[in-house]
mmCIF file of C-alpha atoms in Angstrom:
data_model
loop_
_atom_site.group_PDB
_atom_site.id
_atom_site.type_symbol
_atom_site.label_atom_id
_atom_site.label_comp_id
_atom_site.label_asym_id
_atom_site.label_seq_id
_atom_site.Cartn_x
_atom_site.Cartn_y
_atom_site.Cartn_z
ATOM 1 C CA MET A 638 125.118 72.709 6.054
ATOM 2 C CA VAL A 639 121.537 71.896 5.184
ATOM 3 C CA ALA A 640 118.266 73.619 6.059
ATOM 4 C CA TRP A 641 115.347 72.010 7.838
ATOM 5 C CA PRO A 642 111.882 73.412 8.621
ATOM 6 C CA CYS A 643 111.424 74.047 12.308
ATOM 7 C CA PRO A 644 108.336 75.028 14.291
ATOM 8 C CA GLY A 645 108.858 77.993 16.597
ATOM 9 C CA PRO A 646 106.969 80.526 18.680
ATOM 10 C CA GLY A 647 106.737 82.737 15.578
ATOM 11 C CA GLY A 648 105.764 79.994 13.110
ATOM 12 C CA VAL A 649 107.822 77.647 10.946
ATOM 13 C CA THR A 650 111.306 78.887 10.015
ATOM 14 C CA ASP A 651 114.268 77.339 8.276
ATOM 15 C CA GLU A 652 117.011 76.224 10.655
ATOM 16 C CA LEU A 653 120.421 74.924 9.688
ATOM 17 C CA ALA A 654 122.182 71.690 10.520
ATOM 18 C CA ILE A 655 125.622 70.287 9.828
ATOM 19 C CA ALA A 656 124.954 67.079 7.946
ATOM 20 C CA PHE A 657 126.955 64.130 6.670
ATOM 21 C CA ASP A 658 124.234 62.505 4.609
ATOM 22 C CA ALA A 659 124.775 59.696 2.111
ATOM 23 C CA SER A 660 121.317 58.152 2.560
ATOM 24 C CA ARG A 661 122.720 55.313 4.620
ATOM 25 C CA ALA A 662 120.670 53.103 6.935
ATOM 26 C CA ALA A 663 122.173 54.366 10.204
ATOM 27 C CA ARG A 664 121.302 58.036 10.777
ATOM 28 C CA LEU A 665 122.365 59.718 14.006
ATOM 29 C CA LEU A 666 120.785 62.925 15.336
ATOM 30 C CA ILE A 667 123.185 64.810 17.610
ATOM 31 C CA VAL A 668 121.634 67.119 20.206
ATOM 32 C CA PRO A 669 124.398 69.413 21.484
ATOM 33 C CA PRO A 670 124.994 70.766 24.986
ATOM 34 C CA LEU A 671 123.187 74.010 25.825
ATOM 35 C CA PHE A 672 124.477 77.611 26.020
ATOM 36 C CA GLU A 673 128.231 78.134 26.336
ATOM 37 C CA GLU A 674 128.959 74.401 26.436
ATOM 38 C CA MET A 675 127.533 74.160 22.917
ATOM 39 C CA ASN A 676 130.318 76.380 21.570
ATOM 40 C CA ARG A 677 133.002 74.603 23.543
ATOM 41 C CA THR A 678 132.064 71.177 22.225
ATOM 42 C CA ARG A 679 131.127 72.017 18.624
ATOM 43 C CA ARG A 680 134.515 71.168 17.171
ATOM 44 C CA MET A 681 134.649 67.863 18.975
ATOM 45 C CA LEU A 682 131.150 66.954 17.783
ATOM 46 C CA VAL A 683 131.959 67.862 14.170
ATOM 47 C CA GLU A 684 135.186 65.819 14.379
ATOM 48 C CA THR A 685 133.116 62.898 15.677
ATOM 49 C CA MET A 686 130.725 63.318 12.729
ATOM 50 C CA ARG A 687 133.610 63.118 10.230
ATOM 51 C CA ARG A 688 134.719 59.857 11.812
ATOM 52 C CA LEU A 689 131.179 58.456 11.821
ATOM 53 C CA ASP A 690 130.966 59.318 8.122
ATOM 54 C CA ARG A 691 134.076 57.224 7.482
ATOM 55 C CA LEU A 692 132.529 54.418 9.549
ATOM 56 C CA GLY A 693 129.438 54.426 7.321
ATOM 57 C CA ILE A 694 127.052 56.346 9.570
ATOM 58 C CA ASP A 695 125.129 59.497 8.546
ATOM 59 C CA SER A 696 124.897 62.193 11.196
ATOM 60 C CA PHE A 697 123.101 65.494 11.724
ATOM 61 C CA LEU A 698 123.864 68.314 14.145
ATOM 62 C CA PRO A 699 120.952 70.783 14.044
ATOM 63 C CA ASP A 700 121.108 74.283 15.499
ATOM 64 C CA LEU A 701 118.855 74.723 18.498
ATOM 65 C CA PRO A 702 116.413 77.530 17.566
ATOM 66 C CA GLY A 703 117.797 80.903 18.639
ATOM 67 C CA CYS A 704 121.410 79.610 18.561
ATOM 68 C CA ASN A 705 124.212 79.734 15.969
ATOM 69 C CA GLU A 706 122.734 80.654 12.549
ATOM 70 C CA SER A 707 119.131 80.563 13.712
ATOM 71 C CA THR A 708 116.960 83.570 12.901
ATOM 72 C CA GLN A 709 114.577 82.847 15.765
ATOM 73 C CA ARG A 710 114.749 84.999 18.897
ATOM 74 C CA PHE A 711 116.678 83.333 21.689
ATOM 75 C CA GLU A 712 114.537 85.033 24.302
ATOM 76 C CA ALA A 713 111.408 83.308 23.006
ATOM 77 C CA GLN A 714 112.888 79.825 23.439
ATOM 78 C CA SER A 715 112.117 77.328 26.175
ATOM 79 C CA LEU A 716 113.077 73.723 26.818
ATOM 80 C CA TYR A 717 109.666 72.908 25.365
ATOM 81 C CA SER A 718 110.407 74.708 22.073
ATOM 82 C CA TRP A 719 113.833 73.040 21.843
ATOM 83 C CA ARG A 720 112.270 69.633 22.515
ATOM 84 C CA ALA A 721 109.705 70.240 19.755
ATOM 85 C CA ALA A 722 112.472 71.409 17.407
ATOM 86 C CA MET A 723 114.669 68.369 18.017
ATOM 87 C CA ALA A 724 111.693 66.040 17.542
ATOM 88 C CA GLN A 725 110.992 67.777 14.220
ATOM 89 C CA ALA A 726 114.662 67.533 13.189
ATOM 90 C CA ALA A 727 114.654 63.802 13.979
ATOM 91 C CA LYS A 728 111.599 63.373 11.780
ATOM 92 C CA HIS A 729 112.935 65.543 8.964
ATOM 93 C CA PHE A 730 116.270 63.749 8.762
ATOM 94 C CA GLY A 731 114.792 60.296 9.368
ATOM 95 C CA ALA A 732 117.047 59.728 12.365
ATOM 96 C CA THR A 733 117.401 56.151 13.529
ATOM 97 C CA HIS A 734 119.529 56.951 16.602
ATOM 98 C CA ALA A 735 120.276 59.925 18.848
ATOM 99 C CA LEU A 736 123.277 61.189 20.766
ATOM 100 C CA ALA A 737 122.529 63.836 23.407
ATOM 101 C CA MET A 738 125.389 65.586 25.129
ATOM 102 C CA ARG A 739 125.195 67.291 28.563
ATOM 103 C CA GLY A 740 122.138 69.610 28.586
ATOM 104 C CA GLY A 741 121.095 68.170 25.243
ATOM 105 C CA ALA A 742 119.765 65.271 27.325
ATOM 106 C CA LEU A 743 117.033 67.655 28.538
ATOM 107 C CA VAL A 744 115.598 68.148 25.036
ATOM 108 C CA PHE A 745 116.434 65.161 22.811
ATOM 109 C CA PRO A 746 113.788 62.856 21.288
ATOM 110 C CA VAL A 747 113.687 60.117 23.931
ATOM 111 C CA ALA A 748 111.923 57.641 21.679
ATOM 112 C CA LEU A 749 115.083 57.137 19.594
ATOM 113 C CA PRO A 750 117.618 54.549 20.734
ATOM 114 C CA GLY A 751 121.092 55.879 21.374
ATOM 115 C CA TRP A 752 123.343 57.548 23.909
ATOM 116 C CA VAL A 753 123.490 60.340 26.461
ATOM 117 C CA LEU A 754 126.960 61.743 27.139
ATOM 118 C CA GLU A 755 127.494 63.091 30.695
ATOM 119 C CA PRO A 756 123.877 64.288 31.096
ATOM 120 C CA VAL A 757 123.378 67.236 33.419
ATOM 121 C CA LYS A 758 120.419 68.611 35.379
ATOM 122 C CA GLY A 759 118.871 71.894 34.240
ATOM 123 C CA ALA A 760 119.338 73.334 37.739
ATOM 124 C CA THR A 761 123.100 72.750 37.522
ATOM 125 C CA ILE A 762 123.332 74.588 34.190
ATOM 126 C CA LEU A 763 121.314 77.492 35.562
ATOM 127 C CA ARG A 764 123.304 77.694 38.796
ATOM 128 C CA GLN A 765 126.552 77.905 36.901
ATOM 129 C CA MET A 766 125.336 80.678 34.601
ATOM 130 C CA VAL A 767 123.910 82.697 37.482
ATOM 131 C CA ARG A 768 127.172 82.236 39.346
ATOM 132 C CA ALA A 769 129.175 83.516 36.360
ATOM 133 C CA ARG A 770 126.973 86.610 36.381
ATOM 134 C CA THR A 771 127.413 87.315 40.114
ATOM 135 C CA ILE A 772 131.194 86.862 39.804
ATOM 136 C CA ALA A 773 131.340 89.241 36.827
ATOM 137 C CA ALA A 774 129.265 91.771 38.788
ATOM 138 C CA ARG A 775 131.590 91.565 41.755
ATOM 139 C CA GLU A 776 134.563 92.038 39.500
ATOM 140 C CA ALA A 777 132.917 95.150 38.083
ATOM 141 C CA GLY A 778 132.450 96.474 41.602
ATOM 142 C CA TRP A 779 128.820 95.804 42.445
ATOM 143 C CA SER A 780 127.048 93.009 44.162
ATOM 144 C CA GLU A 781 124.277 90.732 42.906
ATOM 145 C CA ASP A 782 122.522 87.997 44.812
ATOM 146 C CA SER A 783 121.860 84.638 43.100
ATOM 147 C CA ALA A 784 118.544 84.073 44.848
ATOM 148 C CA GLU A 785 117.262 87.549 43.956
ATOM 149 C CA LEU A 786 118.401 87.192 40.355
ATOM 150 C CA LEU A 787 116.531 83.906 40.008
ATOM 151 C CA GLU A 788 113.436 85.329 41.623
ATOM 152 C CA ALA A 789 113.397 88.163 39.080
ATOM 153 C CA GLY A 790 114.324 85.756 36.268
ATOM 154 C CA ARG A 791 111.249 83.620 36.873
ATOM 155 C CA THR A 792 108.987 86.498 35.846
ATOM 156 C CA GLU A 793 111.131 88.727 33.627
ATOM 157 C CA GLY A 794 113.866 86.480 32.279
ATOM 158 C CA LEU A 795 117.573 87.092 32.857
ATOM 159 C CA GLU A 796 120.683 88.141 30.961
ATOM 160 C CA LEU A 797 122.994 85.127 31.436
ATOM 161 C CA ALA A 798 126.326 84.374 29.770
ATOM 162 C CA GLY A 799 125.461 86.721 26.918
ATOM 163 C CA TYR A 800 122.036 85.154 26.325
ATOM 164 C CA HIS A 801 118.731 86.773 27.120
ATOM 165 C CA VAL A 802 117.168 83.783 28.815
ATOM 166 C CA GLY A 803 113.371 84.031 28.922
ATOM 167 C CA ALA A 804 111.241 83.318 31.995
ATOM 168 C CA ALA A 805 109.922 80.088 30.463
ATOM 169 C CA MET A 806 113.469 78.828 29.897
ATOM 170 C CA ILE A 807 114.445 79.667 33.489
ATOM 171 C CA ALA A 808 111.408 77.857 34.859
ATOM 172 C CA GLY A 809 112.109 74.869 32.629
ATOM 173 C CA LEU A 810 115.762 74.641 33.629
ATOM 174 C CA GLU A 811 114.969 74.816 37.334
ATOM 175 C CA SER A 812 113.088 71.552 37.267
ATOM 176 C CA ALA A 813 114.421 69.693 34.211
ATOM 177 C CA ARG A 814 116.228 66.411 34.727
ATOM 178 C CA PRO A 815 117.949 64.448 31.981
ATOM 179 C CA GLU A 816 115.515 62.047 30.442
ATOM 180 C CA ASP A 817 116.394 58.741 29.042
ATOM 181 C CA GLU A 818 114.463 55.675 28.099
ATOM 182 C CA GLY A 819 117.160 53.083 27.993
ATOM 183 C CA GLN A 820 119.717 55.132 26.035
ATOM 184 C CA ARG A 821 123.229 54.141 27.016
ATOM 185 C CA GLU A 822 125.057 56.568 29.255
ATOM 186 C CA ILE A 823 128.591 57.528 28.188
ATOM 187 C CA ARG A 824 130.894 58.996 30.839
ATOM 188 C CA GLN A 825 133.850 61.259 30.195
ATOM 189 C CA SER A 826 136.112 58.490 31.526
ATOM 190 C CA ASP A 827 134.970 56.310 28.592
ATOM 191 C CA LEU A 828 136.457 58.904 26.220
ATOM 192 C CA GLY A 829 139.631 59.619 28.192
ATOM 193 C CA GLY A 830 141.192 63.033 28.804
ATOM 194 C CA GLY A 831 139.639 66.183 30.257
ATOM 195 C CA ALA A 832 136.067 67.237 29.544
ATOM 196 C CA LEU A 833 136.038 69.711 26.661
ATOM 197 C CA TRP A 834 132.851 71.447 27.839
ATOM 198 C CA LEU A 835 134.738 72.598 30.947
ATOM 199 C CA ARG A 836 137.466 74.198 28.887
ATOM 200 C CA SER A 837 137.349 77.998 29.028
ATOM 201 C CA GLU A 838 138.741 78.187 25.478
ATOM 202 C CA PRO A 839 137.241 75.831 22.877
ATOM 203 C CA GLY A 840 139.507 72.831 22.474
ATOM 204 C CA GLU A 841 139.511 69.632 20.502
ATOM 205 C CA SER A 842 140.771 66.139 20.982
ATOM 206 C CA ALA A 843 141.254 63.661 18.164
ATOM 207 C CA GLU A 844 141.433 60.827 20.715
ATOM 208 C CA GLN A 845 138.087 61.731 22.273
ATOM 209 C CA ALA A 846 136.384 62.053 18.884
ATOM 210 C CA ASP A 847 137.850 58.660 17.895
ATOM 211 C CA ALA A 848 136.601 57.037 21.097
ATOM 212 C CA LEU A 849 133.117 58.550 20.805
ATOM 213 C CA ALA A 850 132.695 57.607 17.133
ATOM 214 C CA ARG A 851 133.908 54.082 17.871
ATOM 215 C CA LEU A 852 131.465 53.648 20.783
ATOM 216 C CA ILE A 853 128.564 54.771 18.595
ATOM 217 C CA ALA A 854 129.578 52.680 15.586
ATOM 218 C CA ASP A 855 129.981 49.577 17.764
ATOM 219 C CA GLY A 856 126.598 50.238 19.366
ATOM 220 C CA ILE A 857 124.834 50.610 16.017
ATOM 221 C CA ASP A 858 126.382 47.382 14.703
ATOM 222 C CA ALA A 859 125.507 45.441 17.832
ATOM 223 C CA MET B 1488 143.051 67.012 57.887
ATOM 224 C CA THR B 1489 145.523 64.199 57.344
ATOM 225 C CA ASP B 1490 148.521 64.508 55.054
ATOM 226 C CA LEU B 1491 146.925 61.981 52.743
ATOM 227 C CA ALA B 1492 143.690 63.976 52.473
ATOM 228 C CA ALA B 1493 145.663 67.190 51.915
ATOM 229 C CA GLN B 1494 147.646 65.523 49.161
ATOM 230 C CA ASP B 1495 144.446 64.286 47.551
ATOM 231 C CA THR B 1496 142.895 67.778 47.648
ATOM 232 C CA ASP B 1497 146.001 69.195 45.970
ATOM 233 C CA THR B 1498 146.014 66.520 43.240
ATOM 234 C CA THR B 1499 142.299 66.893 42.542
ATOM 235 C CA LEU B 1500 142.460 70.697 42.452
ATOM 236 C CA ARG B 1501 145.318 70.592 39.944
ATOM 237 C CA ALA B 1502 143.296 68.149 37.822
ATOM 238 C CA ILE B 1503 140.270 70.468 37.878
ATOM 239 C CA LEU B 1504 142.370 73.496 36.860
ATOM 240 C CA ARG B 1505 143.942 71.435 34.132
ATOM 241 C CA ASP B 1506 140.525 70.505 32.724
ATOM 242 C CA VAL B 1507 139.015 73.984 33.042
ATOM 243 C CA LEU B 1508 142.010 75.901 31.709
ATOM 244 C CA GLY B 1509 143.277 73.267 29.301
ATOM 245 C CA LEU B 1510 146.704 73.329 31.006
ATOM 246 C CA SER B 1511 149.316 70.762 30.097
ATOM 247 C CA ALA B 1512 150.265 68.243 32.779
ATOM 248 C CA GLU B 1513 153.574 70.122 33.199
ATOM 249 C CA ARG B 1514 151.899 73.494 33.711
ATOM 250 C CA ALA B 1515 149.393 72.034 36.173
ATOM 251 C CA ALA B 1516 152.181 70.372 38.150
ATOM 252 C CA ALA B 1517 154.157 73.635 38.183
ATOM 253 C CA LEU B 1518 151.430 75.628 39.997
ATOM 254 C CA GLU B 1519 152.938 77.075 43.191
ATOM 255 C CA SER B 1520 151.202 78.479 46.272
ATOM 256 C CA ASP B 1521 151.796 81.992 45.018
ATOM 257 C CA THR B 1522 150.903 81.356 41.366
ATOM 258 C CA GLY B 1523 148.308 83.976 40.444
ATOM 259 C CA LEU B 1524 144.888 82.760 39.224
ATOM 260 C CA PHE B 1525 141.944 85.153 38.765
ATOM 261 C CA GLY B 1526 143.288 88.320 37.194
ATOM 262 C CA ALA B 1527 146.621 86.678 36.328
ATOM 263 C CA MET B 1528 145.434 83.950 33.940
ATOM 264 C CA PRO B 1529 143.534 85.442 31.003
ATOM 265 C CA GLU B 1530 141.633 82.172 30.402
ATOM 266 C CA LEU B 1531 140.111 82.433 33.868
ATOM 267 C CA ASP B 1532 137.195 84.790 33.181
ATOM 268 C CA SER B 1533 133.969 84.875 35.205
ATOM 269 C CA MET B 1534 132.439 82.065 33.124
ATOM 270 C CA ALA B 1535 135.502 79.869 33.690
ATOM 271 C CA VAL B 1536 135.508 80.649 37.425
ATOM 272 C CA ALA B 1537 131.857 79.590 37.603
ATOM 273 C CA GLY B 1538 132.763 76.327 35.872
ATOM 274 C CA LEU B 1539 135.717 75.855 38.193
ATOM 275 C CA LEU B 1540 133.590 76.322 41.327
ATOM 276 C CA THR B 1541 130.851 74.002 40.050
ATOM 277 C CA GLU B 1542 133.445 71.347 39.282
ATOM 278 C CA MET B 1543 134.999 71.770 42.741
ATOM 279 C CA GLU B 1544 131.566 71.285 44.326
ATOM 280 C CA ASP B 1545 131.087 68.163 42.261
ATOM 281 C CA ARG B 1546 134.441 66.483 42.805
ATOM 282 C CA PHE B 1547 134.940 67.510 46.459
ATOM 283 C CA ASP B 1548 131.282 67.013 47.367
ATOM 284 C CA ILE B 1549 131.027 70.473 48.939
ATOM 285 C CA VAL B 1550 128.695 73.463 48.521
ATOM 286 C CA ILE B 1551 130.203 76.886 47.860
ATOM 287 C CA ASP B 1552 127.986 79.853 48.749
ATOM 288 C CA ASP B 1553 127.949 83.155 46.856
ATOM 289 C CA ASP B 1554 129.416 85.069 49.774
ATOM 290 C CA GLU B 1555 132.377 82.709 50.097
ATOM 291 C CA VAL B 1556 133.586 83.618 46.630
ATOM 292 C CA ASP B 1557 135.853 86.652 46.761
ATOM 293 C CA GLY B 1558 138.960 88.004 45.124
ATOM 294 C CA GLU B 1559 141.211 86.695 47.859
ATOM 295 C CA MET B 1560 140.060 83.080 47.561
ATOM 296 C CA LEU B 1561 140.726 83.154 43.828
ATOM 297 C CA GLU B 1562 143.883 85.223 43.924
ATOM 298 C CA THR B 1563 146.471 82.450 44.084
ATOM 299 C CA TYR B 1564 146.641 78.684 43.795
ATOM 300 C CA GLY B 1565 147.603 78.482 47.487
ATOM 301 C CA ASN B 1566 144.518 80.442 48.571
ATOM 302 C CA LEU B 1567 142.193 78.299 46.477
ATOM 303 C CA LEU B 1568 143.799 75.126 47.824
ATOM 304 C CA ALA B 1569 143.438 76.324 51.428
ATOM 305 C CA PHE B 1570 139.792 77.148 50.763
ATOM 306 C CA ALA B 1571 139.138 73.680 49.271
ATOM 307 C CA ALA B 1572 140.904 71.947 52.166
ATOM 308 C CA ASP B 1573 138.865 73.895 54.755
ATOM 309 C CA LYS B 1574 135.595 73.144 52.990
ATOM 310 C CA ARG B 1575 136.410 69.453 52.753
ATOM 311 C CA ALA B 1576 137.401 69.264 56.386
ATOM 312 C CA ALA B 1577 134.147 71.012 57.391
ATOM 313 C CA ALA B 1578 132.098 68.731 55.123
ATOM 314 C CA THR B 1579 133.542 65.534 56.594
ATOM 315 C CA GLY B 1580 133.599 66.897 60.146
ATOM 316 C CA ALA B 1581 137.323 66.166 60.370
#
């Protein structure tokens, strides 16, 4: 774990990143999926980093501000603040390439060459979290309406999947589409097996980490 | 719905449950009509159900409304399969 200075709504703070850094020429910034999918895929991403290290590639997995060890308030975050943070992390670590996974494709530094892994629209992420909330409400014996929740969320923010998601984040997610400027798209079928971000309990797959590390190493050599 | 389409819905639904719940191929193949889902499988919490429904929408090319999601639909594998088959039939006009 290493610290890096990150701009935020409350000024510059130290954020943490998992780093495999041996000052090598190829330096990969990994932008993780957002929200719950981040937790579900963390082990797989760290396993991929270990393999990249053995293949001679440095890699960095920064915390998104407000997540994991971050001291910033989650509620104050937006896609804009995450985009600024990831751009700063890329600069700080001297990244030469980027890998963005799922919702990470909404906030990664698009100027870096690299890969997007199963990118997803912001609206899809939001819909799924709102749906989880309405299902939990029904289970608890009351009823909530998705459209009404979103309407309120746009002005007041919303409690979703254990996160207090601010109004700016909701607005950003509603319209955000994965960006890429020629980064290669990796599909789950390229890695084999079932998608780990779908898994209700965090899982790992040595085969998938092998396949992902190999794809990246081959791409950097090419 | 033809037998072939019904078979395909069954296979795809098992694959989705396998991915969402991390079931082994054997456990996914062993799901029966009356196998309990929501409330019976601890892994299937509200977050997992939301993921399951989103994945069903994606792979079956259907839209599932809030008010279609109830305890009965999610109670057993058979109920969920019947729901998916109906939605697919409605979506393709079959």
